[in-house]
PDB file of C-alpha atoms in Angstrom:
ATOM      1  CA  UNK A   1     181.713 143.468  79.913  1.00 49.00           C
ATOM      2  CA  UNK A   2     183.749 140.287  80.361  1.00 52.00           C
ATOM      3  CA  UNK A   3     186.315 142.162  82.433  1.00 53.00           C
ATOM      4  CA  UNK A   4     183.557 143.611  84.632  1.00 50.00           C
ATOM      5  CA  UNK A   5     182.050 140.181  85.183  1.00 46.00           C
ATOM      6  CA  UNK A   6     185.430 138.714  86.105  1.00 49.00           C
ATOM      7  CA  UNK A   7     185.916 141.564  88.570  1.00 49.00           C
ATOM      8  CA  UNK A   8     182.501 140.849  90.087  1.00 46.00           C
ATOM      9  CA  UNK A   9     183.350 137.172  90.471  1.00 46.00           C
ATOM     10  CA  UNK A  10     186.641 138.058  92.145  1.00 50.00           C
ATOM     11  CA  UNK A  11     184.843 140.362  94.560  1.00 48.00           C
ATOM     12  CA  UNK A  12     182.301 137.660  95.371  1.00 46.00           C
ATOM     13  CA  UNK A  13     184.959 135.050  96.068  1.00 44.00           C
ATOM     14  CA  UNK A  14     186.832 137.512  98.258  1.00 47.00           C
ATOM     15  CA  UNK A  15     183.643 138.292 100.176  1.00 44.00           C
ATOM     16  CA  UNK A  16     182.839 134.635 100.777  1.00 43.00           C
ATOM     17  CA  UNK A  17     186.393 133.657 101.725  1.00 43.00           C
ATOM     18  CA  UNK A  18     186.820 136.493 104.209  1.00 47.00           C
ATOM     19  CA  UNK A  19     184.142 135.725 106.772  1.00 46.00           C
ATOM     20  CA  UNK A  20     184.433 139.033 108.603  1.00 50.00           C
ATOM     21  CA  UNK A  21     183.829 140.902 105.334  1.00 55.00           C
ATOM     22  CA  UNK A  22     180.399 139.296 105.174  1.00 63.00           C
ATOM     23  CA  UNK A  23     179.331 141.413 108.119  1.00 66.00           C
ATOM     24  CA  UNK A  24     179.739 144.493 105.927  1.00 61.00           C
ATOM     25  CA  UNK A  25     176.866 143.387 103.719  1.00 64.00           C
ATOM     26  CA  UNK A  26     174.613 141.719 106.290  1.00 75.00           C
ATOM     27  CA  UNK A  27     171.574 143.538 107.576  1.00 78.00           C
ATOM     28  CA  UNK A  28     172.288 145.886 110.435  1.00 82.00           C
ATOM     29  CA  UNK A  29     171.692 144.402 113.904  1.00 86.00           C
ATOM     30  CA  UNK A  30     168.375 145.163 115.577  1.00 91.00           C
ATOM     31  CA  UNK A  31     168.063 146.652 119.034  1.00 94.00           C
ATOM     32  CA  UNK A  32     167.308 143.793 121.489  1.00 96.00           C
ATOM     33  CA  UNK A  33     163.631 143.439 122.374  1.00 97.00           C
ATOM     34  CA  UNK A  34     162.122 142.489 125.773  1.00 97.00           C
ATOM     35  CA  UNK A  35     161.874 138.923 124.417  1.00 98.00           C
ATOM     36  CA  UNK A  36     165.509 138.410 125.461  1.00 98.00           C
ATOM     37  CA  UNK A  37     166.214 138.144 129.171  1.00 96.00           C
ATOM     38  CA  UNK A  38     169.877 139.070 128.673  1.00 97.00           C
ATOM     39  CA  UNK A  39     169.512 141.545 125.823  1.00 96.00           C
ATOM     40  CA  UNK A  40     171.714 144.135 127.498  1.00 96.00           C
ATOM     41  CA  UNK A  41     174.463 141.521 127.886  1.00 97.00           C
ATOM     42  CA  UNK A  42     174.624 140.427 124.253  1.00 97.00           C
ATOM     43  CA  UNK A  43     178.114 140.589 122.778  1.00 96.00           C
ATOM     44  CA  UNK A  44     179.136 141.190 119.188  1.00 95.00           C
ATOM     45  CA  UNK A  45     180.315 137.877 117.790  1.00 94.00           C
ATOM     46  CA  UNK A  46     183.374 136.920 115.784  1.00 91.00           C
ATOM     47  CA  UNK A  47     182.290 136.205 112.213  1.00 88.00           C
ATOM     48  CA  UNK A  48     184.816 133.359 112.085  1.00 89.00           C
ATOM     49  CA  UNK A  49     182.972 131.522 114.859  1.00 92.00           C
ATOM     50  CA  UNK A  50     179.287 132.438 114.849  1.00 94.00           C
ATOM     51  CA  UNK A  51     176.606 132.915 112.184  1.00 94.00           C
ATOM     52  CA  UNK A  52     174.744 135.332 114.485  1.00 96.00           C
ATOM     53  CA  UNK A  53     175.545 139.018 114.938  1.00 95.00           C
ATOM     54  CA  UNK A  54     175.237 138.977 118.749  1.00 97.00           C
ATOM     55  CA  UNK A  55     174.943 136.340 121.441  1.00 97.00           C
ATOM     56  CA  UNK A  56     175.120 135.629 125.163  1.00 98.00           C
ATOM     57  CA  UNK A  57     176.142 132.347 126.746  1.00 98.00           C
ATOM     58  CA  UNK A  58     175.583 131.220 130.310  1.00 97.00           C
ATOM     59  CA  UNK A  59     179.023 130.870 131.903  1.00 96.00           C
ATOM     60  CA  UNK A  60     177.816 128.423 134.550  1.00 96.00           C
ATOM     61  CA  UNK A  61     179.466 125.131 133.548  1.00 95.00           C
ATOM     62  CA  UNK A  62     177.108 123.189 135.822  1.00 96.00           C
ATOM     63  CA  UNK A  63     174.098 124.513 133.896  1.00 97.00           C
ATOM     64  CA  UNK A  64     175.519 123.129 130.651  1.00 96.00           C
ATOM     65  CA  UNK A  65     176.407 119.825 132.319  1.00 95.00           C
ATOM     66  CA  UNK A  66     172.778 119.482 133.369  1.00 96.00           C
ATOM     67  CA  UNK A  67     171.640 120.423 129.867  1.00 95.00           C
ATOM     68  CA  UNK A  68     173.655 117.565 128.371  1.00 94.00           C
ATOM     69  CA  UNK A  69     171.384 115.157 130.258  1.00 95.00           C
ATOM     70  CA  UNK A  70     168.267 116.356 128.409  1.00 96.00           C
ATOM     71  CA  UNK A  71     167.377 113.887 125.616  1.00 96.00           C
ATOM     72  CA  UNK A  72     164.533 116.048 124.253  1.00 97.00           C
ATOM     73  CA  UNK A  73     164.166 119.484 122.693  1.00 97.00           C
ATOM     74  CA  UNK A  74     160.943 121.435 122.280  1.00 98.00           C
ATOM     75  CA  UNK A  75     160.637 124.059 119.535  1.00 98.00           C
ATOM     76  CA  UNK A  76     158.147 126.640 120.789  1.00 98.00           C
ATOM     77  CA  UNK A  77     155.878 128.541 118.363  1.00 98.00           C
ATOM     78  CA  UNK A  78     157.783 131.497 116.905  1.00 98.00           C
ATOM     79  CA  UNK A  79     156.643 134.710 118.584  1.00 98.00           C
ATOM     80  CA  UNK A  80     155.707 137.882 116.702  1.00 98.00           C
ATOM     81  CA  UNK A  81     154.632 139.675 119.886  1.00 98.00           C
ATOM     82  CA  UNK A  82     157.581 142.061 119.665  1.00 98.00           C
ATOM     83  CA  UNK A  83     157.375 142.687 115.909  1.00 98.00           C
ATOM     84  CA  UNK A  84     158.147 146.335 115.162  1.00 97.00           C
ATOM     85  CA  UNK A  85     156.539 148.537 112.489  1.00 97.00           C
ATOM     86  CA  UNK A  86     158.081 148.643 109.021  1.00 97.00           C
ATOM     87  CA  UNK A  87     160.935 151.121 108.692  1.00 95.00           C
ATOM     88  CA  UNK A  88     161.995 150.904 105.047  1.00 94.00           C
ATOM     89  CA  UNK A  89     160.218 153.358 102.774  1.00 94.00           C
ATOM     90  CA  UNK A  90     159.797 151.123  99.728  1.00 94.00           C
ATOM     91  CA  UNK A  91     158.492 148.267 101.872  1.00 95.00           C
ATOM     92  CA  UNK A  92     155.842 150.575 103.323  1.00 96.00           C
ATOM     93  CA  UNK A  93     154.877 151.801  99.851  1.00 95.00           C
ATOM     94  CA  UNK A  94     154.559 148.340  98.305  1.00 95.00           C
ATOM     95  CA  UNK A  95     153.085 146.325 101.211  1.00 96.00           C
ATOM     96  CA  UNK A  96     150.189 147.160 103.505  1.00 96.00           C
ATOM     97  CA  UNK A  97     150.403 146.378 107.217  1.00 97.00           C
ATOM     98  CA  UNK A  98     147.474 143.968 107.087  1.00 97.00           C
ATOM     99  CA  UNK A  99     149.178 141.946 104.359  1.00 97.00           C
ATOM    100  CA  UNK A 100     152.488 141.999 106.229  1.00 97.00           C
ATOM    101  CA  UNK A 101     150.881 140.722 109.437  1.00 97.00           C
ATOM    102  CA  UNK A 102     149.177 137.891 107.571  1.00 97.00           C
ATOM    103  CA  UNK A 103     152.380 136.826 105.850  1.00 97.00           C
ATOM    104  CA  UNK A 104     154.638 137.179 108.874  1.00 98.00           C
ATOM    105  CA  UNK A 105     152.350 134.793 110.769  1.00 98.00           C
ATOM    106  CA  UNK A 106     152.758 132.283 107.948  1.00 98.00           C
ATOM    107  CA  UNK A 107     156.512 132.892 108.032  1.00 98.00           C
ATOM    108  CA  UNK A 108     156.617 132.281 111.801  1.00 98.00           C
ATOM    109  CA  UNK A 109     154.883 128.919 111.372  1.00 98.00           C
ATOM    110  CA  UNK A 110     157.206 128.021 108.510  1.00 98.00           C
ATOM    111  CA  UNK A 111     160.259 128.999 110.596  1.00 98.00           C
ATOM    112  CA  UNK A 112     159.165 126.788 113.495  1.00 98.00           C
ATOM    113  CA  UNK A 113     158.659 123.861 111.140  1.00 98.00           C
ATOM    114  CA  UNK A 114     162.060 124.285 109.505  1.00 98.00           C
ATOM    115  CA  UNK A 115     163.840 124.451 112.881  1.00 98.00           C
ATOM    116  CA  UNK A 116     162.100 121.262 114.016  1.00 97.00           C
ATOM    117  CA  UNK A 117     163.080 119.609 110.723  1.00 97.00           C
ATOM    118  CA  UNK A 118     166.717 120.683 111.201  1.00 96.00           C
ATOM    119  CA  UNK A 119     166.840 118.958 114.599  1.00 96.00           C
ATOM    120  CA  UNK A 120     165.120 115.820 113.306  1.00 95.00           C
ATOM    121  CA  UNK A 121     167.604 115.496 110.426  1.00 94.00           C
ATOM    122  CA  UNK A 122     170.716 116.596 112.345  1.00 92.00           C
ATOM    123  CA  UNK A 123     173.969 114.729 111.547  1.00 87.00           C
ATOM    124  CA  UNK A 124     174.171 113.743 115.208  1.00 80.00           C
ATOM    125  CA  UNK A 125     170.898 112.440 116.611  1.00 76.00           C
ATOM    126  CA  UNK A 126     171.387 113.881 120.069  1.00 81.00           C
ATOM    127  CA  UNK A 127     167.880 115.039 120.969  1.00 93.00           C
ATOM    128  CA  UNK A 128     164.356 114.045 120.050  1.00 95.00           C
ATOM    129  CA  UNK A 129     161.966 116.857 119.108  1.00 97.00           C
ATOM    130  CA  UNK A 130     158.939 116.708 121.427  1.00 97.00           C
ATOM    131  CA  UNK A 131     155.691 118.611 121.827  1.00 96.00           C
ATOM    132  CA  UNK A 132     154.828 119.592 124.490  1.00 96.00           C
ATOM    133  CA  UNK A 133     157.990 120.113 126.505  1.00 97.00           C
ATOM    134  CA  UNK A 134     158.720 117.838 129.445  1.00 97.00           C
ATOM    135  CA  UNK A 135     161.237 117.830 132.269  1.00 95.00           C
ATOM    136  CA  UNK A 136     163.727 116.053 130.015  1.00 96.00           C
ATOM    137  CA  UNK A 137     163.613 118.893 127.492  1.00 98.00           C
ATOM    138  CA  UNK A 138     165.578 121.878 126.431  1.00 98.00           C
ATOM    139  CA  UNK A 139     163.227 124.552 125.082  1.00 98.00           C
ATOM    140  CA  UNK A 140     164.112 126.706 122.092  1.00 98.00           C
ATOM    141  CA  UNK A 141     162.125 129.929 121.846  1.00 98.00           C
ATOM    142  CA  UNK A 142     162.342 132.214 118.803  1.00 98.00           C
ATOM    143  CA  UNK A 143     160.921 135.604 117.880  1.00 98.00           C
ATOM    144  CA  UNK A 144     160.687 137.695 114.727  1.00 98.00           C
ATOM    145  CA  UNK A 145     161.295 141.267 115.892  1.00 98.00           C
ATOM    146  CA  UNK A 146     161.764 143.147 112.602  1.00 98.00           C
ATOM    147  CA  UNK A 147     160.380 142.445 109.159  1.00 98.00           C
ATOM    148  CA  UNK A 148     160.399 144.678 106.096  1.00 97.00           C
ATOM    149  CA  UNK A 149     159.135 142.762 103.047  1.00 97.00           C
ATOM    150  CA  UNK A 150     161.424 142.838 100.037  1.00 94.00           C
ATOM    151  CA  UNK A 151     160.359 145.628  97.638  1.00 93.00           C
ATOM    152  CA  UNK A 152     160.263 144.630  93.962  1.00 88.00           C
ATOM    153  CA  UNK A 153     160.991 148.241  92.988  1.00 89.00           C
ATOM    154  CA  UNK A 154     164.114 148.002  95.130  1.00 85.00           C
ATOM    155  CA  UNK A 155     165.212 144.930  93.163  1.00 81.00           C
ATOM    156  CA  UNK A 156     164.900 146.839  89.916  1.00 82.00           C
ATOM    157  CA  UNK A 157     166.842 149.763  91.358  1.00 83.00           C
ATOM    158  CA  UNK A 158     169.598 147.458  92.579  1.00 82.00           C
ATOM    159  CA  UNK A 159     169.971 145.928  89.138  1.00 79.00           C
ATOM    160  CA  UNK A 160     170.259 149.452  87.766  1.00 80.00           C
ATOM    161  CA  UNK A 161     173.182 150.030  90.117  1.00 78.00           C
ATOM    162  CA  UNK A 162     174.834 146.880  88.803  1.00 73.00           C
ATOM    163  CA  UNK A 163     174.384 148.018  85.189  1.00 71.00           C
ATOM    164  CA  UNK A 164     175.716 151.516  85.853  1.00 75.00           C
ATOM    165  CA  UNK A 165     178.706 150.329  87.900  1.00 73.00           C
ATOM    166  CA  UNK A 166     179.552 146.611  87.731  1.00 69.00           C
ATOM    167  CA  UNK A 167     177.777 143.331  88.518  1.00 65.00           C
ATOM    168  CA  UNK A 168     177.614 142.996  92.292  1.00 65.00           C
ATOM    169  CA  UNK A 169     178.157 146.685  93.059  1.00 68.00           C
ATOM    170  CA  UNK A 170     174.827 146.873  94.868  1.00 71.00           C
ATOM    171  CA  UNK A 171     175.860 144.154  97.318  1.00 70.00           C
ATOM    172  CA  UNK A 172     177.359 146.577  99.819  1.00 66.00           C
ATOM    173  CA  UNK A 173     175.662 149.880  99.008  1.00 69.00           C
ATOM    174  CA  UNK A 174     171.929 149.218  98.790  1.00 78.00           C
ATOM    175  CA  UNK A 175     170.777 148.289 102.295  1.00 82.00           C
ATOM    176  CA  UNK A 176     167.761 150.616 102.170  1.00 87.00           C
ATOM    177  CA  UNK A 177     166.577 149.084  98.891  1.00 88.00           C
ATOM    178  CA  UNK A 178     166.341 145.586 100.389  1.00 90.00           C
ATOM    179  CA  UNK A 179     163.850 143.913 102.638  1.00 92.00           C
ATOM    180  CA  UNK A 180     165.180 142.733 105.990  1.00 95.00           C
ATOM    181  CA  UNK A 181     164.283 140.431 108.855  1.00 97.00           C
ATOM    182  CA  UNK A 182     165.625 140.257 112.410  1.00 97.00           C
ATOM    183  CA  UNK A 183     165.211 137.359 114.818  1.00 98.00           C
ATOM    184  CA  UNK A 184     166.010 136.606 118.436  1.00 98.00           C
ATOM    185  CA  UNK A 185     166.284 133.281 120.207  1.00 98.00           C
ATOM    186  CA  UNK A 186     166.879 131.743 123.596  1.00 98.00           C
ATOM    187  CA  UNK A 187     167.566 128.235 124.822  1.00 98.00           C
ATOM    188  CA  UNK A 188     166.515 127.215 128.321  1.00 98.00           C
ATOM    189  CA  UNK A 189     166.455 124.092 130.420  1.00 98.00           C
ATOM    190  CA  UNK A 190     162.833 123.197 131.198  1.00 97.00           C
ATOM    191  CA  UNK A 191     163.787 121.325 134.391  1.00 96.00           C
ATOM    192  CA  UNK A 192     166.059 123.942 135.985  1.00 96.00           C
ATOM    193  CA  UNK A 193     164.533 127.019 134.327  1.00 96.00           C
ATOM    194  CA  UNK A 194     168.006 128.335 133.515  1.00 97.00           C
ATOM    195  CA  UNK A 195     168.564 130.219 130.275  1.00 98.00           C
ATOM    196  CA  UNK A 196     171.618 128.740 128.565  1.00 98.00           C
ATOM    197  CA  UNK A 197     172.035 130.772 125.402  1.00 98.00           C
ATOM    198  CA  UNK A 198     170.547 133.817 123.684  1.00 98.00           C
ATOM    199  CA  UNK A 199     171.240 135.244 120.250  1.00 98.00           C
ATOM    200  CA  UNK A 200     170.145 137.905 117.791  1.00 98.00           C
ATOM    201  CA  UNK A 201     170.643 138.031 114.048  1.00 97.00           C
ATOM    202  CA  UNK A 202     169.417 139.908 110.996  1.00 95.00           C
ATOM    203  CA  UNK A 203     169.334 139.183 107.288  1.00 93.00           C
ATOM    204  CA  UNK A 204     168.403 141.209 104.256  1.00 90.00           C
ATOM    205  CA  UNK A 205     167.530 140.091 100.760  1.00 86.00           C
ATOM    206  CA  UNK A 206     170.757 138.520  99.580  1.00 78.00           C
ATOM    207  CA  UNK A 207     172.389 140.076  96.569  1.00 68.00           C
ATOM    208  CA  UNK A 208     172.610 138.238  93.272  1.00 66.00           C
ATOM    209  CA  UNK A 209     175.627 139.035  91.136  1.00 62.00           C
ATOM    210  CA  UNK A 210     173.891 138.259  87.828  1.00 62.00           C
ATOM    211  CA  UNK A 211     170.190 137.527  88.364  1.00 68.00           C
ATOM    212  CA  UNK A 212     168.343 136.529  91.499  1.00 74.00           C
ATOM    213  CA  UNK A 213     164.632 135.782  91.334  1.00 81.00           C
ATOM    214  CA  UNK A 214     164.189 136.697  95.002  1.00 82.00           C
ATOM    215  CA  UNK A 215     164.918 140.317  94.046  1.00 82.00           C
ATOM    216  CA  UNK A 216     161.499 140.399  92.407  1.00 85.00           C
ATOM    217  CA  UNK A 217     159.427 138.561  94.998  1.00 90.00           C
ATOM    218  CA  UNK A 218     158.219 140.016  98.273  1.00 93.00           C
ATOM    219  CA  UNK A 219     158.472 137.101 100.696  1.00 95.00           C
ATOM    220  CA  UNK A 220     160.216 134.093  99.141  1.00 93.00           C
ATOM    221  CA  UNK A 221     163.768 135.072 100.088  1.00 92.00           C
ATOM    222  CA  UNK A 222     162.854 135.097 103.758  1.00 95.00           C
ATOM    223  CA  UNK A 223     161.594 131.528 103.568  1.00 96.00           C
ATOM    224  CA  UNK A 224     165.069 130.671 102.276  1.00 93.00           C
ATOM    225  CA  UNK A 225     166.591 132.679 105.152  1.00 94.00           C
ATOM    226  CA  UNK A 226     164.467 130.713 107.643  1.00 97.00           C
ATOM    227  CA  UNK A 227     165.787 127.437 106.220  1.00 96.00           C
ATOM    228  CA  UNK A 228     169.370 128.636 106.609  1.00 95.00           C
ATOM    229  CA  UNK A 229     168.763 129.970 110.115  1.00 97.00           C
ATOM    230  CA  UNK A 230     167.219 126.632 111.103  1.00 98.00           C
ATOM    231  CA  UNK A 231     170.365 124.724 110.156  1.00 96.00           C
ATOM    232  CA  UNK A 232     172.605 127.273 111.869  1.00 97.00           C
ATOM    233  CA  UNK A 233     170.559 127.247 115.069  1.00 97.00           C
ATOM    234  CA  UNK A 234     170.645 123.460 115.213  1.00 97.00           C
ATOM    235  CA  UNK A 235     174.415 123.404 114.694  1.00 95.00           C
ATOM    236  CA  UNK A 236     175.092 126.046 117.346  1.00 96.00           C
ATOM    237  CA  UNK A 237     172.938 124.282 119.944  1.00 95.00           C
ATOM    238  CA  UNK A 238     174.330 120.837 119.096  1.00 94.00           C
ATOM    239  CA  UNK A 239     177.867 122.140 119.665  1.00 92.00           C
ATOM    240  CA  UNK A 240     176.805 124.150 122.743  1.00 91.00           C
ATOM    241  CA  UNK A 241     178.126 127.304 121.020  1.00 90.00           C
ATOM    242  CA  UNK A 242     181.686 125.979 121.348  1.00 89.00           C
ATOM    243  CA  UNK A 243     182.512 125.044 117.753  1.00 89.00           C
ATOM    244  CA  UNK A 244     182.541 127.474 114.810  1.00 89.00           C
ATOM    245  CA  UNK A 245     179.374 127.480 112.698  1.00 92.00           C
ATOM    246  CA  UNK A 246     179.471 129.071 109.245  1.00 84.00           C
ATOM    247  CA  UNK A 247     177.208 131.880 108.148  1.00 83.00           C
ATOM    248  CA  UNK A 248     175.667 131.842 104.673  1.00 75.00           C
ATOM    249  CA  UNK A 249     177.385 133.822 101.880  1.00 70.00           C
ATOM    250  CA  UNK A 250     176.416 137.453 101.450  1.00 63.00           C
ATOM    251  CA  UNK A 251     175.980 137.118  97.688  1.00 60.00           C
ATOM    252  CA  UNK A 252     175.081 134.390  95.255  1.00 62.00           C
ATOM    253  CA  UNK A 253     175.498 133.419  91.618  1.00 57.00           C
ATOM    254  CA  UNK A 254     172.395 131.207  91.703  1.00 54.00           C
ATOM    255  CA  UNK A 255     169.060 132.190  90.229  1.00 52.00           C
ATOM    256  CA  UNK A 256     166.910 130.918  93.112  1.00 47.00           C
TER     257      UNK A 256
END
């Protein structure tokens, strides 16, 4: 058992150190929704540089020069207008649509609040969060386009895989047993109306090598994912998508 645990730890460290390998265990990218104005132009990102699976950046340097003059940022309410039906069998068995809708609305509000908090507590105080938007604002708009709640039965099955094989084996082979969430976002200049940046990303319930309490809860992992997305979004916008921003690890040794 000790040898198997050491092997699992080695695999985890390898996964975290090789950023591109993380894409092998991330949720699969969602098809762009009509929420994005440049969905057909999204490009697959380099895992060494971006935490998001796909993005598009306005190549007009003048547009970004104008954006630098905006001292405010407005975080719009997170849209669920383009939310798609559940696709994962266990999620549909364990969670009714009425319950999902109720909880995804709560999640959207929580996501908006966490993004606003990330900008207010940013290491570089470049922009003030305002509501409503004004002509001195950039506007960040976000949407949840896919959401399959995490099935508790799936968590039990994944732990069975770990017992039968080795701790962490389920990390890369159990996509369909995990809940997942996909988001889209766009940044525009309120004064000029130009869209500066669009992105799409997806996460699934992160694997726990030993024990992970989120495996056995339906929604709590995705609140954690929203907190991580918030920090990543703030960092990408602050650096105007020029500097590398790290993605979160694909697996964890923590219990929470």
